[in-house]
PDB file of C-alpha atoms in Angstrom:
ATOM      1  CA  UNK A   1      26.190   2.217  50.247  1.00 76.00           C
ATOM      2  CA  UNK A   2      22.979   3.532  52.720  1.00 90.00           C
ATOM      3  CA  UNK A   3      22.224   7.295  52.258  1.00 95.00           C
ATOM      4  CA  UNK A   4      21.191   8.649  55.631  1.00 97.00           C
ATOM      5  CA  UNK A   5      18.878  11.101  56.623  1.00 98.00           C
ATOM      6  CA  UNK A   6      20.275  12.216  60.279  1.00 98.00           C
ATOM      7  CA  UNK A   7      18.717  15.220  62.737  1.00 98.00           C
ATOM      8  CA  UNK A   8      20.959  15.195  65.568  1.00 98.00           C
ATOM      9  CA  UNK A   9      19.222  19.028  66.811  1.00 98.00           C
ATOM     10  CA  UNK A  10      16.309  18.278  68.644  1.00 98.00           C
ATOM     11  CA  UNK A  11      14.143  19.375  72.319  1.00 97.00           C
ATOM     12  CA  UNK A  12      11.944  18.521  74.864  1.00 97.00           C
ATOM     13  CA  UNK A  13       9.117  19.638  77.275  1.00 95.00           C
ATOM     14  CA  UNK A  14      11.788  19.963  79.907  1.00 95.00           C
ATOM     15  CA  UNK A  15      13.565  22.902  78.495  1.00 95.00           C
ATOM     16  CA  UNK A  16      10.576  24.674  79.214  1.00 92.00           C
ATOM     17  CA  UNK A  17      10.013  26.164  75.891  1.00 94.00           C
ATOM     18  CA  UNK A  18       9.053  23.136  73.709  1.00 95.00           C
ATOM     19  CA  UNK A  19       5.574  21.237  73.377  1.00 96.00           C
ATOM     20  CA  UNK A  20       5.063  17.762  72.477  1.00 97.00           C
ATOM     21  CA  UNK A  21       6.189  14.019  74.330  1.00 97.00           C
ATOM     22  CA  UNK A  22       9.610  11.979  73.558  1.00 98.00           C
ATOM     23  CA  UNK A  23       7.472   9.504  71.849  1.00 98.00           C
ATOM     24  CA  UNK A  24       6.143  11.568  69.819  1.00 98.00           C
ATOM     25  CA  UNK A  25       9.030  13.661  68.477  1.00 98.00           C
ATOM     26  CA  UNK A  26      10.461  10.262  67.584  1.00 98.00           C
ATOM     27  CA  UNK A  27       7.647   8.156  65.404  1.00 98.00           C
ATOM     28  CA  UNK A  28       7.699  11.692  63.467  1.00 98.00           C
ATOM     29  CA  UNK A  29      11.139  11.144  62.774  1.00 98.00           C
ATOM     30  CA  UNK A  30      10.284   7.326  61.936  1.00 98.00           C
ATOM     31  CA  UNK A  31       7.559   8.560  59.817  1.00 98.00           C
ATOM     32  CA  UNK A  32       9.746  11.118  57.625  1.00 98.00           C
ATOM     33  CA  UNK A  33      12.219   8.336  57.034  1.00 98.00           C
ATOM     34  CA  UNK A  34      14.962   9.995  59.390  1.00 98.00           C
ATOM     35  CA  UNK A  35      17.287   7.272  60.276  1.00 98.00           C
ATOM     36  CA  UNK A  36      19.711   8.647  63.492  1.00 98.00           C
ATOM     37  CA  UNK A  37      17.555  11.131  65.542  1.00 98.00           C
ATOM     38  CA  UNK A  38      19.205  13.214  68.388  1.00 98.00           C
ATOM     39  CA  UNK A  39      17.833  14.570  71.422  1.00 98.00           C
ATOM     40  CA  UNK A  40      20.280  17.733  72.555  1.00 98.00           C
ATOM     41  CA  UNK A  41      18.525  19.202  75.285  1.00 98.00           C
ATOM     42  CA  UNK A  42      19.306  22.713  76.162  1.00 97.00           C
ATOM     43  CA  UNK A  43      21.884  21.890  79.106  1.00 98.00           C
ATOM     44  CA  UNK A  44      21.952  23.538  82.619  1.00 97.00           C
ATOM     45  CA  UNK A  45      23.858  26.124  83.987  1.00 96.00           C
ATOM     46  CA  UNK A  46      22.819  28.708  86.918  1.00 94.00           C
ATOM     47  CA  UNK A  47      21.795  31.657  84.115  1.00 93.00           C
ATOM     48  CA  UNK A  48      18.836  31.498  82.416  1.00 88.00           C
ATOM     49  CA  UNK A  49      17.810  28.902  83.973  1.00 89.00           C
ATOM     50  CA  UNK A  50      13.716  29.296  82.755  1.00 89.00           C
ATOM     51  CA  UNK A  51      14.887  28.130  79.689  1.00 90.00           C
ATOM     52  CA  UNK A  52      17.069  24.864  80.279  1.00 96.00           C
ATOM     53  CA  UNK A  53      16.627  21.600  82.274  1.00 97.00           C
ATOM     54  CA  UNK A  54      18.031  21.339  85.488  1.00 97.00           C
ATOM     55  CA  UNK A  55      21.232  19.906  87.033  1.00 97.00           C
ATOM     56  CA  UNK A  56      18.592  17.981  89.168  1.00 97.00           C
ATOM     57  CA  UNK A  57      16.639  16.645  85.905  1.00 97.00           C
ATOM     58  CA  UNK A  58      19.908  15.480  83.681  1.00 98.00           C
ATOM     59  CA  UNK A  59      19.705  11.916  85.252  1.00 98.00           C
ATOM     60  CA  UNK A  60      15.886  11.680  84.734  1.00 98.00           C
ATOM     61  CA  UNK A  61      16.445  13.310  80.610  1.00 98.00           C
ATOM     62  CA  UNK A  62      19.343  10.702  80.106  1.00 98.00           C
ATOM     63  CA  UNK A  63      17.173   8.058  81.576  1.00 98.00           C
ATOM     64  CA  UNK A  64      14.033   8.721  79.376  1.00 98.00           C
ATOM     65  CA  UNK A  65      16.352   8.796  75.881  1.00 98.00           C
ATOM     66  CA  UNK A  66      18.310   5.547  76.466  1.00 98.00           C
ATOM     67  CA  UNK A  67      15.067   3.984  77.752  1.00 98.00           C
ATOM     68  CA  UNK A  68      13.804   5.709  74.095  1.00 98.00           C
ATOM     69  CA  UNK A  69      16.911   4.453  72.506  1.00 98.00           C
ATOM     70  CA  UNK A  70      15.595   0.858  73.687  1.00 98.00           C
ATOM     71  CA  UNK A  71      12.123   0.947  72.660  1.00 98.00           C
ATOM     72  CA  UNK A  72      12.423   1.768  69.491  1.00 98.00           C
ATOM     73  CA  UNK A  73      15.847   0.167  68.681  1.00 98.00           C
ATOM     74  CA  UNK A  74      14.478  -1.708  65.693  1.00 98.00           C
ATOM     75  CA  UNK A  75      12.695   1.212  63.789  1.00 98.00           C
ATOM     76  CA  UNK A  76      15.483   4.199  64.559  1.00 98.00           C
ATOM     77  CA  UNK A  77      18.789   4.759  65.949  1.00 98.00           C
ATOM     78  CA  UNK A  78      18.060   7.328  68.877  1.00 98.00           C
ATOM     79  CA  UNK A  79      21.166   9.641  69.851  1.00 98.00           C
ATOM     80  CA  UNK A  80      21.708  11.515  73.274  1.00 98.00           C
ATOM     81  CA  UNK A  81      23.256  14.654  73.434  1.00 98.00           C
ATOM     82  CA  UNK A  82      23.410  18.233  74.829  1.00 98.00           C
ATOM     83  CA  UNK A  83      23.247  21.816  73.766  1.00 98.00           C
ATOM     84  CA  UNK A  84      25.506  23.818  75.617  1.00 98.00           C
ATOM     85  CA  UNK A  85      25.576  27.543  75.693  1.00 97.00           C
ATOM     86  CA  UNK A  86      29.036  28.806  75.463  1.00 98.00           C
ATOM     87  CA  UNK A  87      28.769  31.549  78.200  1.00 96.00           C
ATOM     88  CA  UNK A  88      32.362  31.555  80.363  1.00 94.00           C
ATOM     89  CA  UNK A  89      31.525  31.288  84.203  1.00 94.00           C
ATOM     90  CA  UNK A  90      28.560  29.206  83.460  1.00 96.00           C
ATOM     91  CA  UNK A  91      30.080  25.834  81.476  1.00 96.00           C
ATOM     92  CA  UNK A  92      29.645  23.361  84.314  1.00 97.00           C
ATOM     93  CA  UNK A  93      31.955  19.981  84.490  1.00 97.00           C
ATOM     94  CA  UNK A  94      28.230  18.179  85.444  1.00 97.00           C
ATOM     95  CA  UNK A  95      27.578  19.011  81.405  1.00 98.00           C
ATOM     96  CA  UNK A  96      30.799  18.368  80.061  1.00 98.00           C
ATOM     97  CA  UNK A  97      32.001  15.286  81.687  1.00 98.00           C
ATOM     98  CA  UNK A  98      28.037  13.386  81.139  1.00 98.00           C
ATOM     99  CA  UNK A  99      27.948   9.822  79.163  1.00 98.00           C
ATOM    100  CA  UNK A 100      26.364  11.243  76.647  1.00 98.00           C
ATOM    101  CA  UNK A 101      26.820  10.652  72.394  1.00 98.00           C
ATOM    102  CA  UNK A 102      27.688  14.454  71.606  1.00 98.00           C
ATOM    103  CA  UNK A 103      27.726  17.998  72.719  1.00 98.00           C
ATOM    104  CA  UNK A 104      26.813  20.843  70.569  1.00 98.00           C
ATOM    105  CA  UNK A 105      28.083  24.313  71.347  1.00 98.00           C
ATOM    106  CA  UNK A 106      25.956  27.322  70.826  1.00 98.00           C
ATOM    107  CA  UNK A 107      26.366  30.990  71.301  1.00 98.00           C
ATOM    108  CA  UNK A 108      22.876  32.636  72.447  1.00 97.00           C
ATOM    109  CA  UNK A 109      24.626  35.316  74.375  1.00 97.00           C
ATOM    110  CA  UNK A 110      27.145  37.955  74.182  1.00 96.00           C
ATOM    111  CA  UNK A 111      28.244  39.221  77.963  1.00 91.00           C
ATOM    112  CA  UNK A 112      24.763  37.807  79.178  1.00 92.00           C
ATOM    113  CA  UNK A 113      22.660  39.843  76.095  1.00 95.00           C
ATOM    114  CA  UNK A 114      20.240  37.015  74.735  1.00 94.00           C
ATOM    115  CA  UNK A 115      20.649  38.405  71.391  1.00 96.00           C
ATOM    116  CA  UNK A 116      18.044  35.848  69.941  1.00 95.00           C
ATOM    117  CA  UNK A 117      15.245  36.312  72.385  1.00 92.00           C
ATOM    118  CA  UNK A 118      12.532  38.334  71.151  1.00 92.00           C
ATOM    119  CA  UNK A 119      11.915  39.563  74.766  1.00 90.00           C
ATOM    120  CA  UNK A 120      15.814  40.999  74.556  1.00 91.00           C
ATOM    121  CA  UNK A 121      15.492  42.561  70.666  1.00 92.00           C
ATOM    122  CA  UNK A 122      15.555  46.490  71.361  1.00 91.00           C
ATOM    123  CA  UNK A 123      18.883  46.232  72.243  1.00 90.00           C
ATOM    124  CA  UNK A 124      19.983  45.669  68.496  1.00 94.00           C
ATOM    125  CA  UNK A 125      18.520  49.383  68.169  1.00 91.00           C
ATOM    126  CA  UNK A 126      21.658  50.451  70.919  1.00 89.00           C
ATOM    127  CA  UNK A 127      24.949  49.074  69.147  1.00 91.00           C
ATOM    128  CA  UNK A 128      26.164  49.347  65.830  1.00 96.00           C
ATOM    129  CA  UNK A 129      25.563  45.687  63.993  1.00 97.00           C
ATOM    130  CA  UNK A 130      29.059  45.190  62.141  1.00 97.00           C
ATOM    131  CA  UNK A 131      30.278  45.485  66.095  1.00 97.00           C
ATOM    132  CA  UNK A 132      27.992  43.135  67.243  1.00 97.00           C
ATOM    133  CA  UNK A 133      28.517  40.403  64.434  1.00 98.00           C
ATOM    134  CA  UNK A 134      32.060  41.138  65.372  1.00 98.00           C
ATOM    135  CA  UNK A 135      31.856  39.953  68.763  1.00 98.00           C
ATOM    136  CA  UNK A 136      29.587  37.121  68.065  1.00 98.00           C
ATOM    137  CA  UNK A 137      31.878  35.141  65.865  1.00 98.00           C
ATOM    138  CA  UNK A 138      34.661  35.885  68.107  1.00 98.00           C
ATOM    139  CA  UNK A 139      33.142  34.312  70.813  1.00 98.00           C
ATOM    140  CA  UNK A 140      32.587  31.225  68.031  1.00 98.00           C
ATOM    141  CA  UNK A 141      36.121  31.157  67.346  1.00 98.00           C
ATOM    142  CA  UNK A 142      36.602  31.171  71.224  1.00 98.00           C
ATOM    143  CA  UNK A 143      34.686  28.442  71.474  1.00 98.00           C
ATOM    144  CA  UNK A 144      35.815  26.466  69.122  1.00 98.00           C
ATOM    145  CA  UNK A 145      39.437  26.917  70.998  1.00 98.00           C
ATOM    146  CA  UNK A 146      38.289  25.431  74.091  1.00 98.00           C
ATOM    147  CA  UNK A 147      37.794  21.284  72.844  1.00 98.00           C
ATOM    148  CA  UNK A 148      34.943  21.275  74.735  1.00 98.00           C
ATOM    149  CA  UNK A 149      32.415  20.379  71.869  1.00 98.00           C
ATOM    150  CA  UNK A 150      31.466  18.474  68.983  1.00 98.00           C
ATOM    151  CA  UNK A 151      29.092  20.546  66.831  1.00 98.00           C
ATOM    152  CA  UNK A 152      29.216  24.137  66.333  1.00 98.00           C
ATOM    153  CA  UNK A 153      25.149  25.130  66.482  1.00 98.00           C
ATOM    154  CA  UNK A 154      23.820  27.103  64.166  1.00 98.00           C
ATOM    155  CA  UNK A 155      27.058  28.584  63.180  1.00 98.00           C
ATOM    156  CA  UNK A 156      25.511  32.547  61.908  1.00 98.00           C
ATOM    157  CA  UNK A 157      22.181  32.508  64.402  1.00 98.00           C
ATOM    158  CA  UNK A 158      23.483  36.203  64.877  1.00 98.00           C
ATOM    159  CA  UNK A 159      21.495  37.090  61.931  1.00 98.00           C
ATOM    160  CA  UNK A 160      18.176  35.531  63.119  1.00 98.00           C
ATOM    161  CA  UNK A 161      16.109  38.920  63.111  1.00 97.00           C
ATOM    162  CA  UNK A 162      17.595  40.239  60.104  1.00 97.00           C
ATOM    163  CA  UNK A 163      19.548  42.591  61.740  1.00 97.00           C
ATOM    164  CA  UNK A 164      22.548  42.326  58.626  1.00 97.00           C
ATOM    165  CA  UNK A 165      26.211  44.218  58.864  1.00 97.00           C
ATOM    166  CA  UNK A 166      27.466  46.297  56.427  1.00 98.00           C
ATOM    167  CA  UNK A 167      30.746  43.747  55.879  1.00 98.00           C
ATOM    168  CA  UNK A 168      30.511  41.167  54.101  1.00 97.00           C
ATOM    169  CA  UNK A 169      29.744  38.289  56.590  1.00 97.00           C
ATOM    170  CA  UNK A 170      32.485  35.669  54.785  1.00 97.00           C
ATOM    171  CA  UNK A 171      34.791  38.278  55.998  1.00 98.00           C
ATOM    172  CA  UNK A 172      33.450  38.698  59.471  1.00 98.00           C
ATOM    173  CA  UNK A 173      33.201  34.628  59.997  1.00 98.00           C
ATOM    174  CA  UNK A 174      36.237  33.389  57.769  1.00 98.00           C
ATOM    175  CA  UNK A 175      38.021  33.727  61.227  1.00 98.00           C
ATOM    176  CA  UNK A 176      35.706  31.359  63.428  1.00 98.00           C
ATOM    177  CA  UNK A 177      35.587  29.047  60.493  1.00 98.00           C
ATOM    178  CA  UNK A 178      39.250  28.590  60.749  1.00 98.00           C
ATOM    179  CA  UNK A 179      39.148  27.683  64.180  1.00 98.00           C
ATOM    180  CA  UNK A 180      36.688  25.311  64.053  1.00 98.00           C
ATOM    181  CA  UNK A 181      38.194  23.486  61.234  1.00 98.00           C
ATOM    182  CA  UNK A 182      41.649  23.731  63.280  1.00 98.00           C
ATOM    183  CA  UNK A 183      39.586  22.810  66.216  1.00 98.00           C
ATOM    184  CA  UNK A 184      38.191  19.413  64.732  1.00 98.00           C
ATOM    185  CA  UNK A 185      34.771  20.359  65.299  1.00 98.00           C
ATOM    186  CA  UNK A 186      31.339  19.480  63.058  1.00 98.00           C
ATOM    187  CA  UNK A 187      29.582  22.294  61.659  1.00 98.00           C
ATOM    188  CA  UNK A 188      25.564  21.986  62.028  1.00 98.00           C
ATOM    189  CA  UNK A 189      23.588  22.795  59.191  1.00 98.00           C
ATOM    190  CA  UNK A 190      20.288  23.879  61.397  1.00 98.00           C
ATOM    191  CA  UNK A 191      16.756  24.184  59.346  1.00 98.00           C
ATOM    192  CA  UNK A 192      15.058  26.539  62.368  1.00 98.00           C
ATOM    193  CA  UNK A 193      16.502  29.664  60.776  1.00 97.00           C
ATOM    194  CA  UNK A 194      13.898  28.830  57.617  1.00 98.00           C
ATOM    195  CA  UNK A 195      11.392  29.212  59.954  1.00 97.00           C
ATOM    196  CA  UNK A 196      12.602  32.612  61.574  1.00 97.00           C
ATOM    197  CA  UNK A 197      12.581  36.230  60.359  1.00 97.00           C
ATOM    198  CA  UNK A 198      15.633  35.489  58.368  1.00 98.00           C
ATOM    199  CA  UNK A 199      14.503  33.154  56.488  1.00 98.00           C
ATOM    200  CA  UNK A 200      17.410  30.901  55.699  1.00 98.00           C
ATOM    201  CA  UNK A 201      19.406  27.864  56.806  1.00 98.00           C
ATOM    202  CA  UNK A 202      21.709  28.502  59.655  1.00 98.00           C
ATOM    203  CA  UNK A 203      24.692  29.054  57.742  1.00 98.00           C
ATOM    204  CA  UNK A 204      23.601  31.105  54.868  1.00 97.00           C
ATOM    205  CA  UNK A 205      25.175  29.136  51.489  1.00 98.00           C
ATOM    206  CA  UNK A 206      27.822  31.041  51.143  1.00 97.00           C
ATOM    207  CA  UNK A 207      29.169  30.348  54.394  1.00 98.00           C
ATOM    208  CA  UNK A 208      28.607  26.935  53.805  1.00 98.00           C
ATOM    209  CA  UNK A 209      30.789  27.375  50.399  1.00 98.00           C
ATOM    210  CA  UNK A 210      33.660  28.408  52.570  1.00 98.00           C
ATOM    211  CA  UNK A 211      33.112  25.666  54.893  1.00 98.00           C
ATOM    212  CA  UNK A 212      33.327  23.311  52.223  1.00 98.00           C
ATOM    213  CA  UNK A 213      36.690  24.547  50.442  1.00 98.00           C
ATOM    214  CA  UNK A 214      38.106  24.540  54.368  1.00 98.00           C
ATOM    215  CA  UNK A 215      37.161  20.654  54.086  1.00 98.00           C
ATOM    216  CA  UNK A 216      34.936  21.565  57.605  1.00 98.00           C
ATOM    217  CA  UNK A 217      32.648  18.309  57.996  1.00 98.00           C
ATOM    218  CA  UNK A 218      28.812  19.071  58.491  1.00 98.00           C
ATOM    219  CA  UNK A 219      25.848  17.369  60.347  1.00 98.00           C
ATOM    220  CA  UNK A 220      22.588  18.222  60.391  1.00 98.00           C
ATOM    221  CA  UNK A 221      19.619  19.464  63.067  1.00 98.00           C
ATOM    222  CA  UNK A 222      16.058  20.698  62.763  1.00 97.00           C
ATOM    223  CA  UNK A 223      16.665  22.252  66.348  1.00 97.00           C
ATOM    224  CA  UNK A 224      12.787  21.065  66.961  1.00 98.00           C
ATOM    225  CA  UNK A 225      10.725  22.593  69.833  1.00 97.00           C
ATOM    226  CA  UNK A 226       7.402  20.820  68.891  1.00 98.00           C
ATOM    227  CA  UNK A 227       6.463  18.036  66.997  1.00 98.00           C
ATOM    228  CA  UNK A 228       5.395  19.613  64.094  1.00 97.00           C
ATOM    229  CA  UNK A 229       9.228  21.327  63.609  1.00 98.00           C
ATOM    230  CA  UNK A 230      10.861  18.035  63.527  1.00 98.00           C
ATOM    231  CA  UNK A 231      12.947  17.393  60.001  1.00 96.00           C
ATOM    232  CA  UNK A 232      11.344  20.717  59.224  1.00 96.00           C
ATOM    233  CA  UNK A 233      13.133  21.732  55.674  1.00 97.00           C
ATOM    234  CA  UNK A 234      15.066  18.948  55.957  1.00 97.00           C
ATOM    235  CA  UNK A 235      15.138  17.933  51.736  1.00 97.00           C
ATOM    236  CA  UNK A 236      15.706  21.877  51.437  1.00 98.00           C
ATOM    237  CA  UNK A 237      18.860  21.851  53.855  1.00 98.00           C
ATOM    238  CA  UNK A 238      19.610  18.747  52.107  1.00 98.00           C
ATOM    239  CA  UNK A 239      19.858  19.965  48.735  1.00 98.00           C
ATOM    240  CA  UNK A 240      21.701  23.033  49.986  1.00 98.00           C
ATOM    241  CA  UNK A 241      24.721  20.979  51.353  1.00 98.00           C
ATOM    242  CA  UNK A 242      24.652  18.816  48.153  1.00 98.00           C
ATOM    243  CA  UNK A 243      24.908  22.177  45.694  1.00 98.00           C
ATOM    244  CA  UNK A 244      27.405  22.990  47.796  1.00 98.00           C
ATOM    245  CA  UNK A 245      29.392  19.934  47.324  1.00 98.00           C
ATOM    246  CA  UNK A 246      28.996  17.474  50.449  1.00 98.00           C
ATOM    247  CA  UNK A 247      28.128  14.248  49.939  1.00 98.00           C
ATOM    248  CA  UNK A 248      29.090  12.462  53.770  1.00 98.00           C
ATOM    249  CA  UNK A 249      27.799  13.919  57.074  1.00 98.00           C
ATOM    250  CA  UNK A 250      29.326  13.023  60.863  1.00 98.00           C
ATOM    251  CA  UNK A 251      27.260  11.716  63.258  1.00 98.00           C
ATOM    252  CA  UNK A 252      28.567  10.748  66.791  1.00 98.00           C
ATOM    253  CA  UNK A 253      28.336   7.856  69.528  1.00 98.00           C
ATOM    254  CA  UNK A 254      30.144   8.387  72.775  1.00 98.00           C
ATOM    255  CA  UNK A 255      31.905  11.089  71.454  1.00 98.00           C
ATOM    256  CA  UNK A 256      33.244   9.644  68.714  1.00 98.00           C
ATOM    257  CA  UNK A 257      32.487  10.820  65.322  1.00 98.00           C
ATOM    258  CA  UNK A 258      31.454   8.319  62.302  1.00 97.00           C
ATOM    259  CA  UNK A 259      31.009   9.780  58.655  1.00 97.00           C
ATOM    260  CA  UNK A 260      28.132   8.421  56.719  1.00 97.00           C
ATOM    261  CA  UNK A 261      26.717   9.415  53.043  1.00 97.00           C
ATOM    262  CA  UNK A 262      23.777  10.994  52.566  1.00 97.00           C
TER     263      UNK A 262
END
């Protein structure tokens, strides 16, 4: 049976904080072999709204993928998708109810902190850390509850700056783990966090161990933002989810999940 190589984690130019045409993201993925590559652009809402499409540009971002999807139909199997942010107030029924293959669900910020925004880090100086890891995976787990997703993105970006708790982070996420795994949801295993202060796969192995004896089915995302970051540590992720003990990954069309080996 085909082994796939799948990156379902990937932006454009019109989240305003990524470089590099549609074209060219995907003959990168073509050239590193990847065979289902997915655009998730970082969907609208009315906060934050310098770093997201707009409600006025999802038409035109569906558009250019499928016509994508087309073009290159014989070399690559092109996936369309959202990321959402899981802020409540700000989920809009524009984003949830669009024809689109999956939606990931992401936690950037915790009662409108961006905790991962460099412009936004002297607030982890304020509050104390276990507190704050606290609150971020219950707002996972809260997610998770509310069916609204697929994927669960990059499941521990909390620790991005290497801002660590005191507890032992199994025990702070072994919670939000259960509730995706009672929630039917994918976890992501998301390269970017290689390339960040942290220095490791978004989640950290032994999170992923856990994961694994919950039976909690993974996919896979380079969460690219230039051309240059797509499949970025991608044989390294690999290898982690194979030492781990996975040997299938889900990938999704119209919402409907399909498991494939890799």
């Amino acid at each position: 049976m085909k082994r796939y190589r799948i990156d379902l984690h990937n932006h454009t130019t019109r989240c305003n904080h990524a470089t590099g045409t549609v074209d060219e993201y995907i003959q990168k993925a073509i050239n590193l072999g990847i065979d289902i590559y997915g655009f998730s652009e970082h969907a609208p809402m009315d906060f934050d709204q310098k770093y997201r499409i707009s409600f006025e540009e999802m038409s035109s971002y569906e558009r250019e993928i499928l016509q994508a999807k087309e073009r290159y139909k014989d070399s690559i199997d092109i996936r369309l998708g959202y990321e959402v942010d899981f802020l409540p107030g700000y989920i809009d029924d524009r984003v949830l109810n669009a024809k689109v293959d999956y939606l990931i669900g992401s936690v950037h910020f915790l009662d409108k902190w961006g905790f991962d925004n460099p412009e936004f880090i002297g607030q982890w100086q304020s509050r104390d850390i276990d507190d704050i890891y606290k609150e971020y995976f219950e707002a996972i787990s809260a997610m998770a509850k509310s069916g609204l997703f697929d994927i669960v993105g990059h499941f521990d970006l909390i620790k991005v700056f290497k801002f660590l708790p005191k507890t032992d982070i199994r025990v702070l996420a072994k919670d939000a783990l259960q509730d995706i795994k009672s929630s039917g949801m994918i976890l992501e295993i998301n390269s970017a966090g290689l390339r960040k202060p942290i220095g490791e796969a978004y989640p950290s192995k032994s999170i992923l161990e856990l994961a694994y004896e919950m039976d909690i089915p993974i996919t896979f995302g380079s969460d690219a933002h230039s051309v240059d970051q797509v499949g970025f540590g991608y044989d390294e992720v690999l290898a982690l989810a194979k030492d781990v003990g996975y040997s299938q990954a889900v990938t999704f069309t119209n919402r409907d999940a399909q498991l494939i080996k890799i």
